[in-house]
Backbone as JSON, one array per atom type, in Angstrom:
{
  "sequence": "MTCVRKPSCLQRLVTTIMSEETNPAAGVNKAFLKSKRGLLKVAEIVTLLVAFVCFAAAPRLTHITATVLEAVITALLLLLYLLNLHKRLTLFSWPLVDVFNSVFAAVYFLILSIVAMTTYNVTATLVGGVFGLAVTALMTADGYVLYQNISLNQPRRPADGGDDK",
  "N": [[-46.46, -220.04, -201.15], [-45.05, -220.37, -197.98], [-45.48, -218.78, -194.91], [-43.61, -218.04, -192.16], [-44.23, -217.19, -188.94], [-42.48, -215.34, -186.67], [-42.09, -214.93, -183.2], [-42.51, -211.73, -181.78], [-40.33, -209.38, -180.08], [-41.66, -208.23, -177.92], [-43.73, -210.09, -177.53], [-42.24, -212.32, -176.72], [-41.21, -211.3, -174.35], [-43.55, -210.94, -172.8], [-44.4, -213.61, -172.71], [-42.29, -214.72, -171.26], [-42.56, -213.38, -168.82], [-45.12, -214.16, -168.0], [-44.91, -216.9, -167.8], [-44.86, -219.99, -165.92], [-42.55, -220.61, -164.48], [-39.84, -218.67, -163.39], [-37.31, -217.4, -165.38], [-34.04, -217.62, -164.54], [-31.85, -216.59, -165.9], [-32.87, -214.54, -167.43], [-33.69, -212.82, -165.47], [-36.19, -212.0, -164.46], [-38.35, -210.51, -162.24], [-40.86, -211.66, -160.74], [-42.0, -211.49, -158.29], [-42.01, -208.84, -157.66], [-44.25, -207.74, -158.89], [-46.25, -208.6, -157.22], [-45.74, -207.29, -154.93], [-46.11, -204.44, -152.68], [-45.18, -202.06, -153.87], [-45.09, -202.84, -156.57], [-47.8, -203.36, -157.11], [-48.79, -200.79, -156.7], [-47.54, -199.42, -158.81], [-48.7, -200.67, -161.07], [-51.39, -200.0, -160.62], [-51.16, -197.21, -160.83], [-50.5, -196.92, -163.56], [-52.8, -197.98, -164.81], [-54.77, -196.2, -163.84], [-53.8, -193.79, -164.88], [-54.1, -194.31, -167.62], [-56.88, -194.48, -167.79], [-57.55, -191.85, -167.08], [-56.36, -190.61, -169.27], [-58.0, -191.53, -171.38], [-60.4, -190.31, -170.65], [-59.7, -187.57, -170.81], [-59.1, -187.52, -173.52], [-61.58, -187.78, -174.65], [-62.69, -185.31, -174.5], [-63.4, -182.21, -176.21], [-61.35, -180.3, -176.33], [-58.02, -180.97, -176.25], [-56.25, -180.73, -173.88], [-54.96, -181.83, -171.65], [-53.78, -184.21, -172.24], [-51.09, -184.78, -172.88], [-49.61, -184.75, -170.49], [-50.67, -186.94, -169.08], [-50.08, -189.12, -170.77], [-47.27, -188.97, -170.9], [-46.53, -189.39, -168.2], [-47.6, -191.94, -167.83], [-45.97, -193.42, -169.55], [-43.43, -193.0, -168.36], [-43.86, -194.19, -165.84], [-44.43, -196.81, -166.64], [-41.96, -197.51, -167.75], [-40.35, -197.4, -165.46], [-41.55, -199.46, -164.03], [-40.9, -201.66, -165.69], [-38.14, -201.51, -165.39], [-37.76, -202.28, -162.71], [-39.05, -204.75, -162.78], [-37.57, -206.31, -164.55], [-35.21, -206.38, -163.24], [-33.3, -204.47, -163.88], [-32.46, -202.29, -162.48], [-30.52, -203.18, -160.81], [-28.42, -203.68, -162.46], [-27.88, -201.34, -163.85], [-26.22, -199.06, -162.46], [-25.66, -196.41, -162.44], [-27.41, -194.43, -161.61], [-29.26, -193.78, -158.61], [-31.86, -195.6, -158.53], [-34.25, -195.97, -156.93], [-34.31, -193.46, -155.69], [-34.62, -191.77, -157.9], [-37.13, -192.66, -158.63], [-38.63, -191.84, -156.39], [-38.4, -189.02, -156.61], [-39.72, -188.71, -159.08], [-42.28, -189.62, -158.35], [-43.06, -187.75, -156.37], [-42.91, -185.31, -157.79], [-44.74, -185.85, -159.87], [-47.07, -186.23, -158.36], [-47.56, -183.67, -157.27], [-47.78, -182.22, -159.66], [-49.98, -183.5, -160.92], [-51.95, -182.97, -159.04], [-52.28, -180.19, -159.29], [-52.97, -180.1, -162.04], [-55.34, -181.6, -162.02], [-57.02, -180.06, -160.39], [-57.22, -177.75, -161.94], [-58.4, -178.9, -164.23], [-60.86, -179.77, -163.18], [-62.05, -177.4, -162.34], [-62.29, -175.85, -164.6], [-63.78, -177.22, -166.45], [-65.68, -178.03, -169.39], [-66.92, -180.1, -170.45], [-68.2, -183.21, -169.41], [-66.4, -185.32, -169.47], [-63.89, -184.19, -169.06], [-64.13, -183.4, -166.41], [-64.39, -185.92, -165.16], [-61.91, -186.98, -165.89], [-60.32, -185.25, -164.39], [-61.02, -186.09, -161.81], [-60.0, -188.7, -161.86], [-57.38, -187.93, -162.13], [-56.92, -186.9, -159.59], [-57.03, -189.3, -158.22], [-54.73, -190.47, -159.27], [-52.9, -188.71, -158.14], [-53.15, -189.41, -155.41], [-52.26, -192.09, -155.53], [-49.63, -191.74, -156.46], [-48.56, -190.27, -154.36], [-48.73, -192.15, -152.29], [-47.01, -194.09, -153.36], [-44.58, -192.68, -153.42], [-44.24, -192.3, -150.67], [-44.01, -194.95, -149.7], [-41.69, -195.72, -151.06], [-39.88, -193.84, -150.03], [-39.68, -194.66, -147.38], [-38.17, -196.96, -147.69], [-35.7, -196.16, -148.61], [-32.31, -195.64, -147.91], [-30.21, -193.19, -147.38], [-27.77, -192.72, -146.2], [-26.22, -194.97, -146.28], [-23.8, -196.92, -148.08], [-24.18, -197.75, -151.56], [-25.15, -200.99, -152.72], [-23.17, -203.37, -154.57], [-23.53, -204.08, -158.14], [-24.23, -206.79, -158.48], [-25.58, -207.43, -156.23], [-24.4, -208.59, -154.07], [-22.45, -208.77, -150.99], [-19.83, -206.49, -149.97], [-17.86, -207.58, -148.48]],
  "CA": [[-45.37, -219.75, -200.26], [-45.43, -220.43, -196.58], [-44.97, -217.67, -194.11], [-43.35, -218.45, -190.79], [-44.31, -216.04, -188.03], [-41.59, -215.39, -185.52], [-42.63, -214.07, -182.13], [-41.82, -210.45, -181.62], [-39.62, -209.21, -178.82], [-42.67, -207.98, -176.9], [-44.42, -211.34, -177.25], [-41.34, -213.15, -175.94], [-41.14, -210.72, -173.01], [-44.79, -211.27, -172.1], [-44.38, -215.04, -172.45], [-41.34, -214.96, -170.19], [-43.12, -212.86, -167.58], [-46.31, -214.9, -167.63], [-44.66, -218.34, -167.67], [-44.96, -220.46, -164.54], [-41.26, -220.56, -163.82], [-39.04, -217.52, -163.73], [-36.03, -217.73, -165.99], [-33.03, -216.88, -163.79], [-30.95, -215.88, -166.81], [-33.53, -213.31, -167.85], [-33.75, -211.96, -164.31], [-37.53, -211.45, -164.28], [-38.73, -210.48, -160.83], [-42.32, -211.73, -160.68], [-42.43, -211.14, -156.94], [-42.21, -207.39, -157.61], [-45.64, -207.45, -159.26], [-47.12, -208.92, -156.09], [-45.37, -206.44, -153.79], [-46.85, -203.19, -152.53], [-44.7, -201.11, -154.89], [-45.51, -203.33, -157.88], [-49.24, -203.12, -157.25], [-48.98, -199.35, -156.84], [-47.13, -199.04, -160.17], [-49.73, -201.13, -162.0], [-52.57, -199.16, -160.39], [-50.88, -195.89, -161.4], [-50.58, -197.0, -165.02], [-54.21, -198.16, -165.18], [-55.49, -194.95, -163.56], [-53.35, -192.8, -165.87], [-54.72, -194.61, -168.91], [-58.3, -194.09, -167.7], [-57.57, -190.39, -167.16], [-56.06, -190.27, -170.66], [-59.21, -191.77, -172.19], [-61.36, -189.26, -170.3], [-59.25, -186.3, -171.4], [-59.17, -187.63, -174.97], [-62.98, -187.66, -175.07], [-63.05, -183.89, -174.48], [-63.08, -181.57, -177.5], [-60.03, -179.65, -176.21], [-57.08, -181.98, -175.78], [-55.25, -179.94, -173.16], [-54.3, -182.53, -170.55], [-53.38, -185.53, -172.71], [-49.64, -184.96, -172.89], [-49.13, -185.07, -169.13], [-51.07, -188.3, -168.7], [-49.32, -190.08, -171.57], [-45.87, -188.92, -170.49], [-46.37, -190.03, -166.9], [-47.86, -193.37, -168.01], [-44.76, -194.0, -170.15], [-42.37, -193.0, -167.34], [-44.2, -195.2, -164.83], [-44.27, -198.13, -167.27], [-40.52, -197.77, -167.86], [-39.86, -197.71, -164.11], [-42.06, -200.8, -163.71], [-40.05, -202.61, -166.41], [-36.82, -201.45, -164.78], [-37.78, -203.11, -161.51], [-39.51, -206.09, -163.12], [-36.47, -207.02, -165.2], [-34.03, -206.21, -162.37], [-32.31, -203.61, -164.52], [-31.95, -201.33, -161.5], [-29.32, -203.77, -160.2], [-27.35, -203.66, -163.45], [-27.61, -199.95, -164.22], [-25.97, -198.44, -161.16], [-25.26, -195.02, -162.6], [-28.35, -193.64, -160.81], [-29.97, -194.45, -157.52], [-33.19, -195.69, -159.13], [-35.32, -195.66, -155.98], [-34.35, -192.01, -155.48], [-35.23, -191.24, -159.12], [-38.55, -193.0, -158.54], [-39.24, -190.95, -155.39], [-38.53, -187.69, -157.22], [-40.78, -188.78, -160.08], [-43.58, -189.74, -157.67], [-43.39, -186.48, -155.71], [-43.17, -184.3, -158.83], [-45.99, -186.2, -160.55], [-48.2, -186.01, -157.45], [-47.82, -182.22, -157.22], [-48.23, -181.79, -160.99], [-51.34, -183.98, -161.18], [-52.86, -182.25, -158.16], [-52.57, -178.91, -159.96], [-53.67, -180.39, -163.29], [-56.7, -182.05, -161.71], [-57.8, -178.91, -159.9], [-57.5, -176.92, -163.13], [-59.36, -179.62, -165.09], [-62.19, -179.83, -162.55], [-62.64, -176.07, -162.2], [-62.52, -175.21, -165.9], [-64.32, -178.19, -167.41], [-66.89, -177.69, -170.16], [-67.45, -181.4, -170.83], [-68.13, -184.12, -168.26], [-65.2, -186.16, -169.58], [-62.78, -183.47, -168.43], [-64.36, -183.5, -164.97], [-64.06, -187.29, -164.76], [-60.46, -187.06, -166.0], [-59.77, -184.57, -163.22], [-61.21, -186.96, -160.64], [-58.99, -189.75, -161.96], [-56.11, -187.27, -161.86], [-56.78, -186.88, -158.13], [-56.69, -190.67, -157.83], [-53.31, -190.61, -159.6], [-52.18, -187.97, -157.1], [-53.12, -190.23, -154.2], [-51.4, -193.25, -155.76], [-48.24, -191.28, -156.54], [-48.15, -189.91, -153.0], [-48.51, -193.42, -151.57], [-45.81, -194.7, -153.93], [-43.44, -191.91, -152.92], [-44.1, -192.57, -149.23], [-43.49, -196.32, -149.55], [-40.29, -195.7, -151.51], [-39.08, -193.04, -149.09], [-39.44, -195.49, -146.21], [-37.19, -197.99, -148.0], [-34.42, -195.59, -149.05], [-31.35, -195.25, -146.87], [-29.26, -192.33, -148.08], [-26.48, -192.66, -145.53], [-25.5, -196.22, -146.45], [-23.28, -197.06, -149.44], [-24.98, -198.61, -152.43], [-24.63, -202.34, -152.93], [-22.68, -203.57, -155.94], [-24.55, -204.43, -159.14], [-24.67, -208.16, -158.36], [-26.39, -207.55, -155.03], [-23.65, -209.25, -153.01], [-21.79, -207.91, -150.01], [-18.48, -206.09, -150.31], [-16.91, -208.28, -147.6]],
  "C": [[-45.87, -219.82, -198.82], [-44.75, -219.29, -195.83], [-44.8, -218.14, -192.67], [-43.35, -217.19, -189.93], [-43.38, -216.27, -186.86], [-42.17, -214.49, -184.44], [-41.81, -212.79, -182.0], [-41.15, -210.39, -180.26], [-40.61, -209.01, -177.67], [-43.41, -209.26, -176.53], [-43.54, -212.27, -176.42], [-41.23, -212.63, -174.51], [-42.37, -211.09, -172.2], [-44.84, -212.75, -171.77], [-43.44, -215.38, -171.3], [-41.91, -214.53, -168.85], [-44.27, -213.72, -167.09], [-46.09, -216.4, -167.46], [-44.65, -218.72, -166.19], [-43.64, -220.35, -163.79], [-40.48, -219.36, -164.31], [-37.7, -217.99, -164.3], [-34.94, -216.95, -165.27], [-32.08, -216.11, -164.69], [-31.56, -214.56, -167.26], [-33.66, -212.33, -166.7], [-35.11, -211.32, -164.09], [-37.93, -211.6, -162.82], [-40.25, -210.46, -160.71], [-42.84, -211.37, -159.3], [-42.67, -209.64, -156.81], [-43.65, -207.02, -157.95], [-46.61, -207.7, -158.11], [-46.82, -208.05, -154.86], [-46.23, -205.17, -153.77], [-46.49, -202.19, -153.63], [-45.14, -201.54, -156.28], [-46.99, -203.09, -158.12], [-49.54, -201.64, -157.41], [-48.63, -198.89, -158.26], [-48.2, -199.45, -161.19], [-51.0, -200.29, -161.85], [-52.37, -197.75, -160.95], [-51.04, -195.9, -162.91], [-52.04, -197.12, -165.47], [-54.98, -196.85, -164.97], [-55.08, -193.84, -164.53], [-53.97, -193.06, -167.23], [-56.21, -194.27, -168.92], [-58.43, -192.57, -167.78], [-57.28, -189.92, -168.59], [-57.29, -190.43, -171.55], [-60.25, -190.68, -171.91], [-60.96, -187.92, -170.92], [-59.31, -186.34, -172.92], [-60.59, -187.5, -175.49], [-63.44, -186.2, -175.1], [-62.67, -183.26, -175.82], [-61.73, -180.84, -177.48], [-59.08, -180.63, -175.56], [-55.93, -181.31, -175.02], [-54.44, -180.73, -172.15], [-53.74, -183.9, -170.97], [-51.88, -185.77, -172.56], [-49.12, -185.38, -171.52], [-49.48, -186.5, -168.75], [-50.28, -189.35, -169.49], [-47.87, -190.13, -171.12], [-45.67, -189.63, -169.16], [-46.66, -191.53, -166.98], [-46.63, -194.06, -168.6], [-43.63, -194.07, -169.11], [-42.63, -194.08, -166.29], [-44.04, -196.61, -165.39], [-42.78, -198.48, -167.41], [-39.91, -198.1, -166.5], [-40.33, -199.1, -163.67], [-41.21, -201.86, -164.41], [-38.64, -202.65, -165.82], [-36.74, -202.35, -163.56], [-38.16, -204.55, -161.83], [-38.39, -206.92, -163.73], [-35.15, -206.91, -164.44], [-32.93, -205.38, -163.03], [-31.73, -202.59, -163.55], [-30.72, -201.87, -160.77], [-28.14, -203.73, -161.16], [-26.94, -202.25, -163.84], [-27.43, -199.14, -162.95], [-25.5, -197.0, -161.27], [-26.12, -194.1, -161.73], [-28.81, -194.47, -159.62], [-31.44, -194.48, -157.95], [-34.32, -195.47, -158.15], [-35.45, -194.15, -155.72], [-34.96, -191.31, -156.7], [-36.74, -191.48, -159.08], [-39.28, -192.13, -157.52], [-39.43, -189.56, -155.96], [-39.64, -187.67, -158.27], [-42.15, -188.82, -159.41], [-44.0, -188.42, -157.03], [-43.74, -185.42, -156.76], [-44.5, -184.58, -159.52], [-47.2, -185.97, -159.66], [-48.56, -184.53, -157.39], [-48.38, -181.75, -158.56], [-49.66, -182.24, -161.26], [-52.36, -183.37, -160.23], [-53.27, -180.93, -158.8], [-53.38, -179.13, -161.23], [-55.12, -180.79, -163.04], [-57.58, -180.91, -161.22], [-58.17, -178.0, -161.07], [-58.54, -177.6, -164.01], [-60.76, -179.62, -164.49], [-62.84, -178.46, -162.42], [-62.96, -175.42, -163.54], [-63.15, -176.15, -166.91], [-65.54, -177.63, -168.13], [-67.56, -178.96, -170.67], [-67.27, -182.32, -169.62], [-66.88, -184.98, -168.29], [-63.99, -185.48, -168.93], [-62.91, -183.51, -166.91], [-63.98, -184.88, -164.45], [-62.54, -187.52, -164.86], [-59.77, -186.37, -164.84], [-59.9, -185.39, -161.96], [-60.2, -188.11, -160.68], [-57.59, -189.18, -161.77], [-55.86, -187.15, -160.36], [-56.46, -188.27, -157.59], [-55.22, -190.96, -158.13], [-52.46, -189.89, -158.56], [-52.06, -188.79, -155.82], [-52.2, -191.44, -154.37], [-49.93, -192.86, -155.81], [-47.71, -190.88, -155.16], [-47.87, -191.16, -152.18], [-47.24, -194.1, -152.06], [-44.56, -193.99, -153.43], [-43.19, -192.17, -151.45], [-43.51, -193.95, -148.99], [-42.02, -196.38, -149.97], [-39.4, -194.95, -150.54], [-38.75, -193.83, -147.83], [-38.33, -196.51, -146.45], [-35.82, -197.45, -148.36], [-33.57, -195.26, -147.83], [-30.23, -194.48, -147.57], [-27.87, -192.34, -147.45], [-25.68, -193.94, -145.63], [-24.98, -196.32, -147.88], [-24.16, -198.01, -150.24], [-24.31, -199.97, -152.57], [-24.11, -202.46, -154.35], [-23.79, -204.09, -156.84], [-25.06, -205.85, -158.99], [-25.49, -208.42, -157.1], [-25.68, -208.24, -153.88], [-23.05, -208.26, -152.05], [-20.38, -207.59, -150.45], [-17.46, -206.91, -149.53], [-16.49, -209.59, -148.2]]
}
């Protein structure tokens, strides 16, 4: 019997993103990955995963949940902007949601990192705390960049990005 392997949804997504030409029907925004915000999001995810590995190497797994949860939230926000879903899902002001997430995560990881670095009993926890401080810096920078771009006193644009006139 022959077995035909069909590409999974994730494989098709990666192929679409990594292809040379952007598919306008899919709405993939490859320019976002090269922007300041896109690079910050990718750096946040990588740093969170490194902190996760460091905390996972410790015998007491006390800080893993926060790093995994924030990595998932940041990855979902990255996909939201990468696939231009923030233009289609207009129920929320996504940049404002992203600012609140960045500010909350920066404060939370500052506290978590200080606690991890002051109460460590294994070097991995100390290193995870240092990477947590790096996450704090990245989240603060992300929140600042987003805050500069948000205009709260102007009406939101329609979902298609066109003008109302």
